[in-house]
């Protein structure tokens, strides 16, 4: 069948479902295409919870992006009568000069939010769950920190977009995308769709769909784990044990949050470039084993939180898509392109999903983005071999 739309969104995970919602909210004709089912567990947006922060240590400009995401999570929640964000505060722990503290302070400043700095002794007394603190460790509390719910969010954004007039095709892999300068053509096994613009939010599959990205994006295998306290206590429940990021000795670090309704305590390691493996999203080994996947994490948990049982009670495979510089990839493939890429989450993009969706909509419709996007734009990789060539010509 031949179909037409103003904008097509390819991939309806965390980012794509929110792009679809923000486009539908503007009243444009939009088709969302998803290879699998809504809120499936084969990509990056599953596993019950994600950490939310405005004071994002990863880049100062993510502060304003996080602040906009905060508003939009609230809007999605009230539009769909669902809880999309539980605010518990978020605690960052490291030395005062560390990237964790200084990066978070820079993002908080860019967002114009006030954080609370905890001196070492105050950190110890307010958060006794934290064992083996380094004498230099301080704490920084982001008052807007908390947790999101990925499956619920994808489902809500997709449903809300449909209510606003979007069309959604599930179980429909996109086979090709071409841009002839006057529009884009998107082919599936059953349909040929013509649109003004396409947003490619295919997560780990984006480099397979757009070979231009294969030089700059790398899917990686990243399992997630849930834990329980070693003894009967509620000190590891939310909000007593809020979302956290914690530096550990020799450059490692962990993140996580306390237990809450329907979920246990979650703890994971940072990706230091060696502790997770590159993968192909179609052939990834989803089996999780002690030797390969959680031995190192168990050691860090035992050190960092002696009150937790360091053996996980549950595990699930997930993936991230790393970019070369650790920042998302969001923008037109090149200035003349009608293809907008929204991928390369680098393991920290769920919290921003509605703001990324908003920015993708703004780019597609020629609006002024609410934040300067140079730090996320594909142009920063223009020296890369394939990205320099126009797509589909
Ligand atoms: C273990 C782990 C912990 C994390 N913790 C956090 C956290 O605490 N906070 C945070 O903010 N972020 C976190 N993240 C990152 C966050 O989950 C991701 O940034 C986010 O889910 C990325 O969403 P996405 O839309 O890019 O990818 P996905 O959700 O994978 O969506 C891509 C979609 O595209 C579809 N697709 C692919 N190819 C095609 C095609 N050809 N045609 C049609 N559809 C296609 C896929 O089926 C999929 O549904 C974590 C990630 C992992 C793995």
Coordinates of N, CA, C and O in Angstrom, one line a residue, residues 196-362:
X196 N 7.5 14.1 4.4 CA 8.4 15.2 4.3 C 9.7 15.0 5.1 O 10.8 15.3 4.6
X197 N 9.5 14.3 6.2 CA 10.7 14.0 7.1 C 10.5 12.7 7.7 O 9.4 12.2 7.9
X198 N 11.6 12.1 8.1 CA 11.6 10.9 8.9 C 12.5 11.0 10.2 O 13.6 11.6 10.1
X199 N 12.0 10.6 11.3 CA 12.8 10.6 12.5 C 13.2 9.1 12.7 O 12.3 8.2 12.8
X200 N 14.5 8.9 12.8 CA 15.0 7.5 13.0 C 15.4 7.3 14.4 O 16.4 7.8 14.9
X201 N 14.5 6.7 15.2 CA 14.8 6.4 16.6 C 14.8 4.9 16.8 O 14.0 4.4 17.6
X202 N 15.7 4.3 16.1 CA 15.7 2.8 16.1 C 16.7 2.2 17.1 O 17.1 1.0 17.0
X203 N 17.2 3.1 18.0 CA 18.1 2.6 19.1 C 19.3 1.8 18.5 O 20.0 2.3 17.6
X204 N 19.5 0.6 19.1 CA 20.7 -0.2 18.7 C 20.6 -0.6 17.2 O 21.7 -1.0 16.7
X205 N 19.5 -0.5 16.6 CA 19.3 -0.9 15.2 C 19.6 0.2 14.3 O 19.6 0.0 13.0
X206 N 19.8 1.4 14.8 CA 19.9 2.6 13.9 C 21.1 2.5 12.9 O 21.0 2.8 11.7
X207 N 22.3 2.0 13.4 CA 23.4 1.9 12.4 C 23.1 0.8 11.3 O 23.6 1.0 10.2
X208 N 22.3 -0.2 11.6 CA 22.0 -1.1 10.6 C 21.0 -0.5 9.6 O 21.1 -0.9 8.4
X209 N 20.2 0.4 10.0 CA 19.2 1.0 9.1 C 19.9 2.2 8.3 O 19.5 2.4 7.2
X210 N 20.8 2.9 9.0 CA 21.5 4.0 8.4 C 23.0 3.7 8.4 O 23.6 4.1 9.4
X211 N 23.6 3.1 7.4 CA 25.0 2.8 7.5 C 25.9 4.0 7.8 O 27.0 3.9 8.3
X212 N 25.3 5.2 7.5 CA 26.1 6.4 7.8 C 26.5 6.5 9.3 O 27.4 7.2 9.6
X213 N 25.7 5.8 10.1 CA 25.9 5.9 11.6 C 26.9 4.8 12.1 O 27.3 4.8 13.3
X214 N 27.3 3.9 11.2 CA 28.0 2.7 11.7 C 29.4 3.1 12.2 O 30.0 2.4 13.0
X215 N 29.9 4.2 11.8 CA 31.2 4.7 12.3 C 31.1 5.4 13.7 O 32.1 5.5 14.3
X216 N 29.9 5.8 14.0 CA 29.8 6.7 15.2 C 29.0 6.1 16.3 O 29.0 6.6 17.5
X217 N 28.2 5.0 16.0 CA 27.4 4.4 17.1 C 27.7 2.9 17.2 O 27.9 2.2 16.2
X218 N 27.7 2.4 18.5 CA 28.1 1.0 18.8 C 27.1 0.5 19.8 O 27.1 0.9 20.9
X219 N 26.3 -0.5 19.4 CA 25.4 -1.2 20.4 C 26.3 -2.0 21.4 O 27.3 -2.6 21.0
X220 N 25.8 -2.0 22.6 CA 26.5 -2.7 23.6 C 25.6 -3.5 24.5 O 24.5 -3.1 24.8
X221 N 26.0 -4.6 25.0 CA 25.3 -5.6 25.8 C 25.4 -5.1 27.3 O 26.5 -5.1 27.8
X222 N 24.3 -4.8 27.9 CA 24.3 -4.3 29.3 C 23.2 -4.9 30.1 O 22.1 -4.4 30.1
X223 N 23.5 -6.0 30.9 CA 22.4 -6.5 31.7 C 22.1 -5.7 32.9 O 22.9 -4.8 33.3
X224 N 20.9 -5.9 33.4 CA 20.5 -5.2 34.7 C 20.2 -6.2 35.8 O 19.8 -7.3 35.5
X225 N 20.3 -5.7 37.0 CA 20.2 -6.6 38.2 C 19.4 -6.0 39.3 O 19.5 -4.8 39.5
X226 N 18.7 -6.9 40.0 CA 18.0 -6.5 41.2 C 18.5 -7.2 42.4 O 18.9 -8.4 42.3
X227 N 18.4 -6.5 43.6 CA 19.0 -7.0 44.8 C 18.0 -6.9 45.9 O 17.0 -6.3 45.8
X228 N 18.3 -7.6 47.1 CA 17.5 -7.4 48.3 C 18.4 -7.2 49.5 O 19.6 -7.6 49.4
X229 N 17.9 -6.7 50.6 CA 18.7 -6.5 51.8 C 19.2 -7.8 52.4 O 18.5 -8.8 52.2
X230 N 20.3 -7.8 53.0 CA 20.8 -9.0 53.7 C 19.9 -9.4 54.9 O 19.8 -10.5 55.3
X231 N 19.3 -8.4 55.5 CA 18.5 -8.6 56.7 C 17.1 -7.9 56.5 O 17.0 -7.1 55.5
X232 N 16.2 -8.2 57.3 CA 14.9 -7.6 57.2 C 14.9 -6.1 57.6 O 15.0 -5.8 58.8
X233 N 14.9 -5.2 56.6 CA 15.0 -3.8 56.9 C 14.3 -3.0 55.8 O 14.3 -3.5 54.7
X234 N 13.8 -1.8 56.1 CA 13.2 -1.0 55.0 C 14.2 0.1 54.7 O 13.8 1.1 54.0
X235 N 15.4 0.0 55.1 CA 16.3 1.2 54.9 C 16.8 1.2 53.4 O 17.4 2.2 53.0
X236 N 16.5 0.2 52.6 CA 16.8 0.2 51.2 C 15.6 0.4 50.3 O 15.6 0.1 49.1
X237 N 14.5 0.8 51.0 CA 13.3 1.1 50.2 C 13.3 2.6 49.8 O 13.9 3.4 50.5
X238 N 12.6 3.0 48.7 CA 12.4 4.4 48.4 C 11.5 4.9 49.4 O 10.5 4.2 49.9
X239 N 11.6 6.2 49.9 CA 12.6 7.2 49.5 C 13.8 7.2 50.3 O 14.7 8.0 50.1
X240 N 13.9 6.3 51.3 CA 15.1 6.3 52.2 C 16.4 6.0 51.4 O 17.5 6.5 51.8
X241 N 16.3 5.2 50.4 CA 17.5 4.9 49.5 C 17.1 5.4 48.1 O 16.7 4.6 47.3
X242 N 17.3 6.7 47.9 CA 16.9 7.3 46.6 C 17.8 6.9 45.5 O 18.9 6.3 45.7
X243 N 17.4 7.3 44.3 CA 18.2 7.1 43.1 C 19.6 7.7 43.4 O 19.7 8.7 44.0
X244 N 20.6 7.0 42.9 CA 22.0 7.4 43.2 C 23.0 7.1 42.1 O 22.7 6.2 41.3
X245 N 24.1 7.9 42.1 CA 25.2 7.6 41.3 C 26.4 7.7 42.3 O 26.5 8.7 43.0
X246 N 27.3 6.7 42.3 CA 28.3 6.7 43.3 C 29.7 6.3 42.7 O 29.8 5.2 42.1
X247 N 30.7 7.2 42.9 CA 32.0 6.9 42.5 C 32.6 5.8 43.4 O 32.4 5.9 44.6
X248 N 33.4 4.9 42.9 CA 34.1 3.9 43.8 C 35.6 4.0 43.4 O 36.0 4.6 42.4
X249 N 36.4 3.4 44.3 CA 37.8 3.4 44.1 C 38.2 2.9 42.7 O 37.5 2.1 42.1
X250 N 39.4 3.3 42.3 CA 40.0 2.9 41.0 C 39.1 3.2 39.8 O 39.1 2.4 38.8
X251 N 38.3 4.3 39.9 CA 37.6 4.7 38.7 C 36.3 4.0 38.4 O 35.6 4.4 37.4
X252 N 36.0 3.0 39.1 CA 34.7 2.4 38.8 C 33.5 3.2 39.5 O 33.8 4.1 40.3
X253 N 32.3 2.7 39.2 CA 31.2 3.4 39.8 C 29.9 2.6 39.6 O 29.9 1.7 38.8
X254 N 28.9 2.9 40.5 CA 27.7 2.2 40.4 C 26.5 3.2 40.4 O 26.7 4.4 40.8
X255 N 25.4 2.8 40.0 CA 24.1 3.6 40.0 C 23.0 2.7 40.5 O 23.2 1.5 40.5
X256 N 21.9 3.3 40.9 CA 20.8 2.4 41.3 C 19.7 3.2 42.1 O 19.7 4.4 42.1
X257 N 18.8 2.5 42.7 CA 17.8 3.1 43.5 C 17.2 2.0 44.4 O 17.3 0.8 44.2
X258 N 16.4 2.5 45.4 CA 15.8 1.6 46.3 C 14.5 0.9 45.8 O 14.1 1.2 44.7
X259 N 14.0 -0.1 46.6 CA 12.9 -0.8 46.2 C 11.6 0.0 46.3 O 11.6 1.0 47.1
X260 N 10.6 -0.3 45.6 CA 9.3 0.4 45.6 C 8.2 -0.6 45.2 O 8.5 -1.7 44.9
X261 N 7.0 0.0 45.0 CA 5.9 -0.9 44.6 C 6.2 -1.6 43.3 O 6.4 -1.0 42.3
X262 N 6.2 -2.9 43.3 CA 6.4 -3.7 42.1 C 7.8 -3.9 41.6 O 8.1 -4.5 40.6
X263 N 8.8 -3.4 42.4 CA 10.2 -3.6 42.0 C 11.1 -3.6 43.2 O 10.9 -3.0 44.2
X264 N 12.2 -4.4 43.0 CA 13.2 -4.6 44.0 C 14.3 -3.5 43.9 O 14.1 -2.5 43.1
X265 N 15.4 -3.6 44.7 CA 16.5 -2.6 44.6 C 17.3 -2.9 43.3 O 17.6 -4.0 43.0
X266 N 17.6 -1.8 42.6 CA 18.3 -2.0 41.4 C 19.7 -1.4 41.5 O 19.8 -0.3 42.0
X267 N 20.7 -2.1 41.1 CA 22.1 -1.6 41.1 C 22.8 -2.0 39.8 O 22.7 -3.2 39.4
X268 N 23.5 -1.1 39.2 CA 24.3 -1.5 38.0 C 25.7 -0.8 38.1 O 25.9 0.2 38.9
X269 N 26.5 -1.2 37.2 CA 27.9 -0.6 37.1 C 27.9 0.4 35.9 O 27.1 0.3 35.0
X270 N 28.8 1.4 36.1 CA 29.0 2.3 34.9 C 29.7 1.4 33.8 O 30.5 0.5 34.1
X271 N 29.6 1.9 32.6 CA 30.3 1.3 31.5 C 31.7 2.0 31.4 O 31.7 3.2 31.2
X272 N 32.7 1.3 31.8 CA 34.1 1.9 31.7 C 34.8 1.6 30.4 O 36.0 1.9 30.2
X273 N 34.0 1.1 29.5 CA 34.6 0.7 28.2 C 35.1 -0.7 28.1 O 35.4 -1.2 27.0
X274 N 35.3 -1.3 29.3 CA 35.8 -2.7 29.3 C 34.8 -3.7 29.9 O 34.9 -4.9 29.7
X275 N 33.9 -3.2 30.8 CA 33.1 -4.2 31.5 C 31.8 -4.6 30.8 O 31.1 -5.4 31.3
X276 N 31.5 -4.0 29.7 CA 30.4 -4.5 28.8 C 30.9 -4.7 27.4 O 31.9 -4.2 27.0
X277 N 30.2 -5.6 26.7 CA 30.7 -6.0 25.4 C 29.9 -5.4 24.3 O 28.7 -5.2 24.4
X278 N 30.6 -5.1 23.1 CA 29.9 -4.7 21.9 C 29.0 -5.9 21.5 O 29.3 -7.0 21.8
X279 N 27.9 -5.5 20.8 CA 27.0 -6.6 20.4 C 26.3 -6.3 19.1 O 26.3 -5.1 18.6
X280 N 25.7 -7.3 18.5 CA 24.8 -7.1 17.3 C 23.4 -7.3 17.9 O 23.1 -8.3 18.5
X281 N 22.5 -6.3 17.8 CA 21.2 -6.4 18.4 C 20.4 -7.6 17.9 O 19.4 -8.0 18.6
X282 N 20.7 -8.1 16.8 CA 19.9 -9.2 16.3 C 20.4 -10.6 16.7 O 19.7 -11.6 16.7
X283 N 21.7 -10.6 17.2 CA 22.2 -11.9 17.6 C 22.8 -11.9 19.0 O 23.4 -12.9 19.4
X284 N 22.5 -10.9 19.8 CA 23.0 -10.7 21.1 C 22.6 -12.0 22.0 O 21.5 -12.5 21.9
X285 N 23.6 -12.4 22.8 CA 23.4 -13.5 23.7 C 22.7 -12.9 25.0 O 23.3 -12.1 25.7
X286 N 21.4 -13.3 25.2 CA 20.7 -12.7 26.3 C 20.8 -13.5 27.6 O 20.1 -13.2 28.6
X287 N 21.6 -14.6 27.5 CA 21.8 -15.4 28.8 C 22.7 -14.6 29.7 O 23.7 -14.1 29.2
X288 N 22.3 -14.5 31.0 CA 23.1 -13.7 31.9 C 23.8 -14.7 32.9 O 23.1 -15.6 33.5
X289 N 25.1 -14.7 33.0 CA 25.8 -15.6 33.9 C 26.7 -14.9 34.9 O 27.1 -13.7 34.6
X290 N 27.0 -15.5 36.0 CA 27.8 -15.0 37.1 C 29.1 -14.5 36.5 O 29.6 -13.4 36.7
X291 N 29.9 -15.5 35.9 CA 31.3 -15.2 35.5 C 31.3 -14.0 34.5 O 32.1 -13.1 34.6
X292 N 30.4 -14.1 33.5 CA 30.4 -13.1 32.5 C 29.8 -11.7 32.9 O 30.3 -10.7 32.5
X293 N 28.8 -11.8 33.7 CA 28.0 -10.6 33.9 C 27.9 -10.0 35.3 O 27.6 -8.8 35.4
X294 N 27.9 -10.8 36.4 CA 27.7 -10.1 37.6 C 28.8 -10.3 38.7 O 28.6 -9.7 39.8
X295 N 29.8 -11.0 38.4 CA 30.8 -11.2 39.5 C 31.4 -9.9 39.9 O 31.5 -9.6 41.1
X296 N 31.8 -9.1 39.0 CA 32.4 -7.8 39.3 C 31.4 -6.9 40.1 O 31.7 -6.2 41.1
X297 N 30.2 -6.9 39.6 CA 29.1 -6.0 40.2 C 28.9 -6.5 41.7 O 28.8 -5.7 42.6
X298 N 28.9 -7.8 41.9 CA 28.6 -8.3 43.3 C 29.7 -7.8 44.2 O 29.4 -7.4 45.4
X299 N 31.0 -7.8 43.7 CA 32.1 -7.3 44.6 C 31.9 -5.8 44.9 O 32.1 -5.3 46.0
X300 N 31.4 -5.0 43.9 CA 31.2 -3.6 44.2 C 30.0 -3.3 45.1 O 30.1 -2.5 46.0
X301 N 29.0 -4.1 45.0 CA 27.8 -4.0 45.9 C 28.2 -4.3 47.3 O 27.9 -3.6 48.3
X302 N 29.0 -5.4 47.5 CA 29.4 -5.8 48.8 C 30.2 -4.7 49.5 O 30.1 -4.4 50.7
X303 N 31.1 -4.0 48.7 CA 31.9 -2.9 49.2 C 31.1 -1.7 49.5 O 31.2 -1.1 50.6
X304 N 30.2 -1.4 48.6 CA 29.5 -0.1 48.7 C 28.3 -0.1 49.6 O 28.0 0.9 50.3
X305 N 27.6 -1.2 49.7 CA 26.4 -1.3 50.5 C 26.4 -2.6 51.3 O 25.8 -3.6 50.9
X306 N 27.1 -2.7 52.4 CA 27.3 -3.9 53.2 C 25.9 -4.5 53.6 O 25.8 -5.7 53.9
X307 N 24.9 -3.7 53.7 CA 23.6 -4.2 54.1 C 22.8 -4.9 53.1 O 21.7 -5.4 53.3
X308 N 23.4 -4.9 51.8 CA 22.7 -5.6 50.7 C 23.3 -7.0 50.6 O 24.5 -7.2 50.8
X309 N 22.4 -8.0 50.2 CA 22.9 -9.3 49.8 C 23.6 -9.1 48.4 O 22.9 -8.7 47.5
X310 N 24.9 -9.4 48.2 CA 25.5 -9.0 47.0 C 25.1 -10.0 45.8 O 25.5 -9.7 44.7
X311 N 24.4 -11.0 46.1 CA 23.9 -11.9 45.0 C 22.6 -11.4 44.5 O 21.6 -11.2 45.2
X312 N 22.6 -11.1 43.2 CA 21.3 -10.6 42.6 C 20.2 -11.6 42.7 O 20.4 -12.8 42.6
X313 N 19.0 -11.1 42.8 CA 17.8 -12.0 42.9 C 17.2 -12.1 41.5 O 16.3 -13.0 41.3
X314 N 17.5 -11.2 40.6 CA 16.9 -11.2 39.3 C 17.9 -10.5 38.3 O 18.6 -9.6 38.7
X315 N 17.8 -10.9 37.0 CA 18.7 -10.3 36.0 C 17.9 -10.3 34.7 O 17.0 -11.1 34.5
X316 N 18.2 -9.3 33.9 CA 17.6 -9.2 32.6 C 18.5 -8.5 31.6 O 19.2 -7.6 32.0
X317 N 18.5 -9.0 30.4 CA 19.5 -8.4 29.4 C 18.9 -7.1 28.8 O 17.7 -7.0 28.7
X318 N 19.7 -6.1 28.6 CA 19.3 -4.9 28.0 C 20.5 -4.4 27.0 O 21.5 -5.1 27.0
X319 N 20.3 -3.4 26.3 CA 21.3 -2.9 25.4 C 21.4 -1.4 25.5 O 20.4 -0.7 25.7
X320 N 22.5 -0.8 25.2 CA 22.7 0.6 25.0 C 23.3 0.9 23.7 O 23.9 -0.1 23.1
X321 N 23.3 2.1 23.2 CA 23.9 2.4 21.9 C 24.9 3.6 22.2 O 24.5 4.7 22.4
X322 N 26.2 3.2 22.2 CA 27.2 4.2 22.6 C 27.6 5.1 21.4 O 27.8 4.5 20.3
X323 N 27.7 6.4 21.6 CA 28.3 7.2 20.6 C 29.7 7.4 20.9 O 30.2 7.1 22.0
X324 N 30.5 8.0 19.9 CA 31.9 8.1 20.1 C 32.3 9.0 21.2 O 33.3 8.8 21.9
X325 N 31.5 10.0 21.5 CA 31.9 10.9 22.6 C 31.0 10.9 23.8 O 31.0 11.8 24.7
X326 N 30.1 9.9 23.9 CA 29.3 9.7 25.0 C 28.0 10.6 25.1 O 27.3 10.6 26.1
X327 N 27.8 11.4 24.0 CA 26.6 12.2 24.0 C 25.6 11.7 23.0 O 26.0 10.9 22.1
X328 N 24.3 12.0 23.1 CA 23.3 11.5 22.2 C 23.6 12.0 20.8 O 24.3 12.9 20.6
X329 N 22.9 11.3 19.8 CA 23.0 11.8 18.5 C 21.6 12.2 18.1 O 20.7 11.4 18.0
X330 N 21.4 13.6 17.9 CA 20.1 14.1 17.7 C 20.2 15.3 16.7 O 20.8 16.3 17.0
X331 N 19.6 15.1 15.5 CA 19.6 16.2 14.5 C 19.6 15.6 13.1 O 19.5 14.4 12.9
X332 N 19.6 16.5 12.1 CA 19.6 16.1 10.7 C 20.9 15.5 10.4 O 21.9 15.9 10.9
X333 N 20.9 14.4 9.6 CA 22.1 13.7 9.3 C 23.1 14.7 8.7 O 24.3 14.6 9.0
X334 N 22.7 15.6 7.9 CA 23.5 16.7 7.4 C 22.6 17.9 7.2 O 21.3 17.7 7.2
X335 N 23.0 19.1 7.1 CA 22.1 20.2 7.1 C 21.0 20.2 6.1 O 19.9 20.7 6.3
X336 N 21.2 19.5 4.9 CA 20.2 19.4 3.9 C 19.3 18.2 4.0 O 18.3 18.1 3.3
X337 N 19.6 17.3 4.9 CA 18.9 16.0 5.0 C 17.5 16.2 5.6 O 17.2 17.0 6.5
X338 N 16.6 15.3 5.1 CA 15.3 15.2 5.7 C 15.2 14.0 6.7 O 14.1 13.7 7.1
X339 N 16.4 13.4 6.9 CA 16.4 12.3 7.9 C 16.9 12.9 9.2 O 18.1 13.4 9.3
X340 N 16.1 12.7 10.3 CA 16.5 13.2 11.6 C 16.8 12.0 12.4 O 16.0 11.1 12.6
X341 N 18.1 11.9 12.9 CA 18.4 10.8 13.7 C 18.3 11.2 15.2 O 18.6 12.3 15.7
X342 N 17.7 10.2 15.9 CA 17.5 10.4 17.4 C 17.9 9.0 18.0 O 17.1 8.1 18.2
X343 N 19.2 8.8 18.2 CA 19.7 7.6 18.7 C 21.0 7.8 19.4 O 21.4 9.0 19.6
X344 N 21.7 6.8 19.8 CA 23.0 6.9 20.5 C 22.7 7.4 21.9 O 23.3 8.3 22.4
X345 N 21.9 6.7 22.6 CA 21.5 7.1 24.0 C 22.7 6.9 25.0 O 22.6 7.6 26.0
X346 N 23.7 6.1 24.7 CA 24.9 6.0 25.5 C 24.5 5.7 26.9 O 25.2 6.0 27.9
X347 N 23.4 5.0 27.1 CA 23.1 4.4 28.4 C 22.5 5.4 29.4 O 22.4 5.1 30.6
X348 N 22.2 6.6 29.0 CA 21.6 7.5 30.0 C 20.5 8.4 29.4 O 20.2 9.5 29.9
X349 N 19.7 7.8 28.5 CA 18.8 8.7 27.7 C 17.3 8.5 28.1 O 16.5 9.2 27.5
X350 N 17.0 7.6 28.9 CA 15.5 7.4 29.1 C 14.9 8.6 29.8 O 13.8 9.0 29.4
X351 N 15.6 9.1 30.8 CA 15.0 10.2 31.6 C 14.7 11.4 30.7 O 13.8 12.1 31.0
X352 N 15.4 11.5 29.6 CA 15.2 12.7 28.7 C 14.2 12.4 27.6 O 14.0 13.3 26.7
X353 N 13.6 11.2 27.5 CA 12.9 10.7 26.4 C 11.8 11.7 25.9 O 11.8 12.1 24.7
X354 N 11.0 12.3 26.7 CA 10.0 13.3 26.2 C 10.6 14.6 25.7 O 10.1 15.1 24.7
X355 N 11.7 15.0 26.3 CA 12.4 16.2 25.8 C 13.1 15.9 24.5 O 13.2 16.7 23.6
X356 N 13.7 14.7 24.3 CA 14.2 14.3 23.0 C 13.1 14.2 22.0 O 13.3 14.7 20.8
X357 N 12.0 13.7 22.3 CA 10.9 13.6 21.4 C 10.4 15.0 21.0 O 10.2 15.3 19.8
X358 N 10.4 16.0 22.0 CA 10.1 17.4 21.7 C 11.1 18.0 20.7 O 10.7 18.6 19.7
X359 N 12.4 17.7 21.0 CA 13.4 18.3 20.1 C 13.3 17.7 18.7 O 13.5 18.4 17.7
X360 N 13.1 16.4 18.6 CA 13.0 15.8 17.3 C 11.8 16.4 16.5 O 11.9 16.7 15.3
X361 N 10.7 16.6 17.2 CA 9.5 17.3 16.6 C 9.9 18.7 16.1 O 9.6 19.1 15.0
X362 N 10.6 19.4 17.0 CA 11.0 20.8 16.6 C 11.9 20.8 15.4 O 11.8 21.7 14.5

